Amino acid sequence: MSFLTFFLNLLTLVLTWPALLSIAVGAGLFATWYRRTIATRARVLGSESTQSFLLRHVPALQDRVWPTWWACHALISTVGRALIQKQRDVSYRREILTLRDGGTVALDWSDPPARDASDKTPVDIVLILPGIAGSSDEGYTRNAAALCTGLGYRSVVFNNRGQGGITVTSPRVYNAACCEDLCEVVVHVQSTSPASRMAVVGFSMGGMISSHFFGMYSRERKTNPSMRDPTAPPTRVAECNVIGGMGLSMPWDPIKCRVSLESTVVNRGLNRHITNNLHKLVQRNSANLEYKEVVDSVPGGLSHICKSDTISEFDQRYIVPSFGFSSLHDYYNKASPERHISDINIPVLYVHAADDMFMPGKDLPEDKIATSNHCGMVITKWGGHLGFLEGSLPRGDTYCEKVMCQYVTALFNHSHELQR
């Protein structure tokens, strides 16, 4: 008997009506279970006015989230987005910006299609911040830039020191508690188009840095209001026209994030992968003399730093001493965005998945968001860390990207409806 004959006989046996009936019943039960327990609507938190605004202007929040049925596990959703989702085409125009202390960052601009010459209104800007070891080349940043440009906005991705192919030209890099570099970038971006409005969107650690900025910006605007002529470039960050922003899959509490990322074999594997990328950041810039002096001054030097197995070990061995924090606990307390929620007075939306391995749903600051007049939060049941895959073949836009597009559009078109 040939293999083909054997296979056809086996197929005939399997496709008898009892087998087909069993398959149909199983598929029906699975579909019912999926709809009732997996495909649920996201929870929307915030003040009454914030929730009303979101439900009016972000249609995705009215619908069920339809996670990819075979990728409901957080790790599969997280890794699957990077491996499976189709990356949108985006054409960057690179600008190198030298900061006050001699540090260098790269800004990758993407311009919208040319408008009618008679349209003289300024083009609004979306400033995008990648995650801890990310750059403008990450799939999620490329998609965000392309989507915002497609909506008619000018997008710009802020590559941190040493990222995006840039060599470190200063004694230090960046950390999750510091937004000074972002402040300089915001002032510079605003000066390129003084009359434009700006939204800031941060992914993961980029969301943490953005949140520090939102708090600082709000306090500065309150104590020292801007008197800038809209046609003149700003001289300080409070004179910039940042109308709101977003934080996506952002760790709210680094201490709890550390516990989660070191709790299971799967999470530890992801933790080690990110730590290895941080090793590469230090290694490829160790030839810079000023930077090398700082690295060499750390107890154990470069080799000790690059033996870190976890993000927290890397932070303890490198970030804490090089930035002058008294301890890892001191750094993580100062890096927590929770302490800024009550200060923020511009509309900011945070998007999280309850199964995010960086910040599980039980650790999200729901109570503080619920009492904020300006911050809102969307929590999906599934999605992992920056995953949010939807559909059986998740090549298109993720749920998170849909919410981002709709919310950014709402900010630029309807933010006057919100209390400022």
XYZ file of C-alpha atoms in Angstrom:
420
model
C 0.000 0.000 0.000
C 1.400 3.342 -1.040
C 1.602 6.230 1.380
C -0.934 8.186 -0.702
C -3.440 5.319 -0.512
C -2.900 4.995 3.218
C -3.390 8.739 3.699
C -6.621 8.801 1.644
C -8.046 5.845 3.572
C -7.165 7.542 6.870
C -8.778 10.786 5.688
C -11.941 8.911 4.669
C -12.105 7.304 8.110
C -11.629 10.597 9.913
C -14.171 12.482 7.832
C -17.093 10.268 8.727
C -20.176 11.982 10.055
C -19.494 11.144 13.747
C -16.033 12.698 13.451
C -17.384 15.735 11.617
C -20.110 16.106 14.239
C -17.514 15.970 17.017
C -15.398 18.590 15.266
C -18.422 20.853 14.765
C -19.519 20.509 18.394
C -15.970 21.170 19.608
C -15.644 24.238 17.405
C -18.985 25.541 18.644
C -18.048 25.064 22.278
C -14.703 26.741 21.705
C -16.353 29.705 19.940
C -18.810 30.114 22.828
C -16.041 29.944 25.417
C -13.879 32.368 23.416
C -16.664 34.943 23.094
C -17.667 34.755 26.756
C -14.255 34.654 28.415
C -11.672 35.971 25.934
C -13.364 38.482 23.609
C -14.417 41.051 26.198
C -14.571 44.831 26.146
C -11.671 46.721 27.635
C -12.208 48.421 30.971
C -12.105 52.212 30.865
C -11.005 54.109 33.984
C -10.882 57.797 34.801
C -13.123 60.610 35.914
C -16.662 60.770 34.570
C -15.701 63.434 32.034
C -12.618 61.467 30.925
C -14.592 58.261 30.438
C -17.292 60.128 28.531
C -14.678 61.716 26.260
C -13.000 58.396 25.579
C -16.208 56.530 24.805
C -17.320 59.315 22.433
C -14.102 59.715 20.494
C -12.321 56.344 20.699
C -14.736 53.928 18.964
C -12.502 50.899 19.622
C -13.452 51.129 23.301
C -17.095 50.459 22.446
C -16.270 47.129 20.832
C -15.033 43.824 22.117
C -11.317 43.108 21.940
C -10.793 40.034 19.722
C -7.410 38.594 20.768
C -5.750 36.130 18.437
C -7.224 32.845 19.643
C -3.940 30.933 19.505
C -1.907 33.767 21.088
C -3.796 34.511 24.295
C -0.731 33.743 26.395
C 1.141 36.934 27.286
C 4.497 35.729 25.955
C 3.054 34.515 22.639
C 1.266 37.830 22.138
C 4.383 39.818 23.050
C 6.813 37.859 20.879
C 4.232 37.203 18.171
C 3.783 40.902 17.490
C 7.490 41.265 16.777
C 7.653 38.154 14.585
C 4.320 38.106 12.782
C 2.839 41.582 12.512
C 3.528 43.303 9.211
C 5.618 46.427 9.614
C 4.365 49.495 7.820
C 6.632 51.347 5.435
C 7.936 54.607 6.814
C 10.526 56.974 5.416
C 12.605 58.735 8.072
C 14.519 61.986 7.831
C 17.243 61.874 10.480
C 18.326 64.847 12.564
C 21.194 64.692 15.058
C 20.601 66.858 18.114
C 23.422 67.812 20.484
C 22.207 68.352 24.046
C 23.476 70.904 26.544
C 25.887 68.486 28.222
C 27.373 67.350 24.912
C 25.208 64.249 24.633
C 23.852 63.240 21.242
C 20.416 61.914 20.333
C 18.818 61.110 16.996
C 15.406 62.374 15.924
C 13.821 60.439 13.057
C 11.164 62.541 11.367
C 8.383 61.332 9.098
C 6.363 63.908 7.188
C 2.724 63.530 6.111
C 1.675 63.708 2.447
C 1.877 67.180 0.961
C -1.230 69.257 1.604
C -2.956 71.760 -0.617
C -0.827 74.900 -0.892
C -3.769 77.005 0.269
C -3.865 75.186 3.624
C -1.700 77.309 5.907
C -2.598 75.664 9.220
C 0.412 74.275 11.118
C 0.966 70.522 10.948
C 0.502 68.937 14.382
C 3.338 66.770 15.719
C 3.399 63.361 17.447
C 6.608 62.712 19.395
C 7.244 58.971 19.925
C 9.461 57.402 22.613
C 10.588 53.735 22.271
C 11.076 51.286 25.125
C 14.102 50.545 27.304
C 16.495 49.335 24.583
C 14.408 50.334 21.568
C 14.822 52.740 18.687
C 13.043 54.021 15.605
C 13.717 50.659 13.931
C 11.436 48.677 16.260
C 8.272 47.377 14.651
C 5.992 49.176 17.104
C 7.746 52.547 16.619
C 7.770 52.216 12.833
C 4.068 51.378 12.832
C 3.253 54.241 15.204
C 5.186 56.714 13.064
C 3.576 55.469 9.847
C 0.065 55.485 11.310
C 0.398 59.024 12.707
C 1.876 60.281 9.441
C -1.010 58.635 7.586
C -3.435 60.601 9.764
C -1.841 63.838 8.559
C 0.471 64.507 11.504
C 4.234 64.924 11.498
C 5.803 62.145 13.560
C 9.230 62.157 15.165
C 10.859 59.258 17.006
C 13.224 60.212 19.812
C 16.163 57.766 19.953
C 17.830 57.861 23.374
C 21.571 58.328 23.786
C 23.413 55.367 22.294
C 20.333 54.006 20.488
C 19.329 54.074 16.829
C 22.910 53.751 15.613
C 24.153 56.795 17.547
C 27.401 56.684 19.502
C 27.381 57.970 23.079
C 29.232 61.322 23.211
C 28.701 62.080 26.904
C 29.665 60.454 30.213
C 26.235 58.884 30.690
C 23.300 57.383 28.822
C 19.673 57.509 30.069
C 17.420 56.105 32.766
C 13.734 55.728 33.641
C 13.719 58.482 36.292
C 15.126 61.276 34.138
C 13.216 63.392 31.608
C 15.784 66.175 31.074
C 16.711 64.892 27.601
C 13.033 64.725 26.656
C 12.541 68.321 27.808
C 15.327 69.485 25.498
C 13.901 67.449 22.641
C 10.392 68.878 23.153
C 11.718 72.447 23.105
C 13.713 71.716 19.949
C 10.825 69.983 18.170
C 8.483 72.863 19.054
C 11.020 75.397 17.737
C 10.892 73.741 14.301
C 7.210 74.681 14.077
C 6.303 77.169 16.846
C 2.590 77.255 16.040
C 2.100 73.477 15.968
C 0.494 71.449 18.723
C 2.257 68.362 20.040
C 1.274 65.000 21.536
C 3.811 62.710 23.238
C 3.408 58.926 22.990
C 5.683 56.648 25.041
C 6.051 52.884 24.791
C 7.031 50.889 27.908
C 9.965 52.741 29.526
C 9.351 55.550 27.046
C 5.965 55.886 28.738
C 7.657 56.210 32.127
C 9.908 59.012 30.883
C 6.920 60.666 29.193
C 4.932 60.532 32.436
C 7.730 62.247 34.344
C 7.630 64.888 31.639
C 3.823 65.260 31.821
C 4.043 65.880 35.572
C 6.934 68.313 35.289
C 5.361 70.129 32.324
C 2.049 70.484 34.171
C 3.746 71.904 37.267
C 5.807 74.334 35.188
C 2.767 75.559 33.259
C 0.873 76.076 36.504
C 3.577 78.025 38.330
C 5.060 79.872 35.355
C 2.449 80.126 32.564
C 3.603 80.646 29.019
C 3.407 84.136 27.541
C 5.073 83.102 24.278
C 3.983 84.548 20.962
C 2.656 81.473 19.075
C 4.821 82.370 16.086
C 8.038 82.610 18.121
C 10.157 79.588 19.106
C 10.039 78.541 22.786
C 12.923 79.187 25.156
C 11.776 76.770 27.887
C 9.620 73.678 28.080
C 6.628 75.432 29.705
C 6.291 77.546 26.548
C 5.725 74.468 24.381
C 2.238 73.511 23.251
C 1.972 69.892 24.432
C -1.747 69.164 24.471
C -1.648 65.600 25.809
C -0.155 62.173 25.415
C -0.181 58.425 25.961
C 1.702 55.727 27.858
C 1.482 52.217 26.403
C 2.353 49.049 28.379
C 4.178 51.205 30.901
C 5.626 49.819 34.155
C 4.090 51.976 36.879
C 6.117 50.596 39.762
C 9.675 49.393 38.949
C 9.870 47.476 42.221
C 6.762 45.432 41.407
C 7.954 45.156 37.807
C 11.201 43.623 39.050
C 9.303 41.054 41.141
C 7.160 40.072 38.150
C 10.040 39.816 35.661
C 12.008 37.595 38.032
C 9.092 35.376 39.102
C 8.788 32.679 36.394
C 11.011 30.904 33.903
C 9.273 32.629 30.992
C 9.549 36.081 32.536
C 13.178 35.524 33.469
C 13.933 34.577 29.869
C 12.420 37.832 28.604
C 14.268 39.692 31.352
C 17.591 38.177 30.257
C 16.948 39.065 26.607
C 16.435 42.743 27.476
C 19.470 42.704 29.787
C 21.626 41.376 26.953
C 20.524 44.317 24.795
C 21.583 46.671 27.590
C 24.971 44.935 27.721
C 25.387 45.690 24.023
C 24.607 49.377 24.630
C 27.467 49.610 27.127
C 29.875 47.456 25.120
C 29.531 49.239 21.804
C 30.132 52.626 23.446
C 32.938 51.653 25.800
C 35.589 53.118 23.440
C 34.284 56.650 24.060
C 36.802 58.118 26.523
C 34.398 60.158 28.691
C 31.893 57.317 28.776
C 34.641 54.751 29.431
C 35.798 56.708 32.473
C 32.331 56.407 34.007
C 32.086 52.699 33.145
C 35.569 52.036 34.561
C 34.716 53.921 37.743
C 31.865 51.520 38.471
C 32.965 48.748 40.878
C 34.075 45.831 38.701
C 34.003 47.907 35.520
C 32.656 46.792 32.145
C 33.045 43.058 32.707
C 31.081 43.196 35.961
C 28.277 45.223 34.352
C 28.011 42.787 31.446
C 27.691 39.795 33.758
C 24.307 41.089 34.909
C 21.616 38.438 34.465
C 18.628 40.727 35.035
C 17.590 44.316 34.388
C 17.708 45.021 38.123
C 21.291 43.728 38.347
C 22.266 45.961 35.412
C 20.574 48.910 37.107
C 22.318 48.136 40.407
C 25.756 47.764 38.833
C 25.594 50.582 36.277
C 22.619 52.978 36.436
C 22.665 53.527 40.219
C 26.358 54.500 40.558
C 26.674 56.346 37.236
C 23.658 58.595 37.951
C 24.351 59.077 41.651
C 21.342 57.263 43.120
C 21.865 56.177 46.706
C 20.532 52.651 46.055
C 18.483 50.572 43.647
C 15.432 51.240 45.825
C 16.090 54.989 45.590
C 16.318 54.784 41.790
C 13.156 52.711 41.442
C 11.178 54.987 43.760
C 12.188 58.044 41.728
C 11.453 56.226 38.465
C 7.858 55.374 39.448
C 5.372 57.440 37.402
C 2.660 56.974 40.065
C 3.921 59.993 41.974
C 3.045 62.312 39.066
C -0.595 61.323 38.536
C -2.000 64.042 40.812
C 0.147 66.720 39.115
C -0.745 65.980 35.503
C -3.218 68.535 34.147
C -3.187 67.652 30.449
C -5.159 64.700 29.020
C -3.108 61.498 29.130
C -4.318 57.985 28.305
C -2.590 54.813 29.512
C -3.189 51.461 27.792
C -2.372 48.170 29.537
C -3.043 44.454 29.292
C -3.909 42.759 32.568
C -1.551 39.878 31.681
C 1.459 42.122 30.971
C 4.488 40.368 32.467
C 6.121 43.742 33.197
C 3.164 45.126 35.146
C 0.341 42.661 35.910
C -3.153 44.075 36.211
C -3.232 43.635 39.999
C -0.390 46.179 40.318
C -1.913 48.974 38.217
C -2.779 52.204 40.110
C -6.488 52.041 39.329
C -7.565 54.041 42.397
C -5.274 56.964 41.568
C -6.382 57.024 37.933
C -10.052 56.918 38.964
C -9.608 60.086 41.049
C -7.570 61.966 38.424
C -9.285 64.710 36.443
C -6.914 64.358 33.507
C -5.620 60.782 33.261
C -7.504 57.823 31.856
C -6.652 54.143 31.592
C -7.729 51.341 29.267
C -7.170 47.781 30.519
C -7.613 44.768 28.254
C -7.825 41.232 29.588
C -5.172 39.936 27.178
C -2.341 41.469 25.191
C 0.964 40.861 26.959
C 3.601 43.581 26.733
C 3.010 45.750 23.650
C 1.364 42.736 21.986
C -2.414 43.250 21.660
C -2.683 40.964 18.619
C -6.118 40.567 17.024
C -7.483 38.189 14.377
C -6.556 34.631 13.402
C -3.653 35.883 11.282
C -2.537 39.017 13.154
C -0.689 40.859 10.427
C -2.671 44.104 10.645
C -2.954 46.838 13.242
C -3.022 45.757 16.876
C -5.767 46.827 19.260
C -3.312 49.164 20.953
C -2.481 50.851 17.636
C -6.174 51.361 16.878
C -6.702 53.035 20.246
C -3.588 55.160 19.754
C -4.731 56.473 16.368
C -8.220 57.271 17.588
C -7.044 58.914 20.797
C -4.369 61.046 19.113
C -6.976 62.209 16.602
C -9.352 63.007 19.464
C -6.644 65.027 21.223
C -6.001 67.223 18.217
C -9.669 67.606 17.260
C -11.597 67.557 20.536
C -9.264 68.215 23.491
C -11.130 71.493 24.163
C -13.928 69.313 25.577
C -11.712 68.209 28.445
C -10.946 70.133 31.609
C -7.468 71.721 31.478
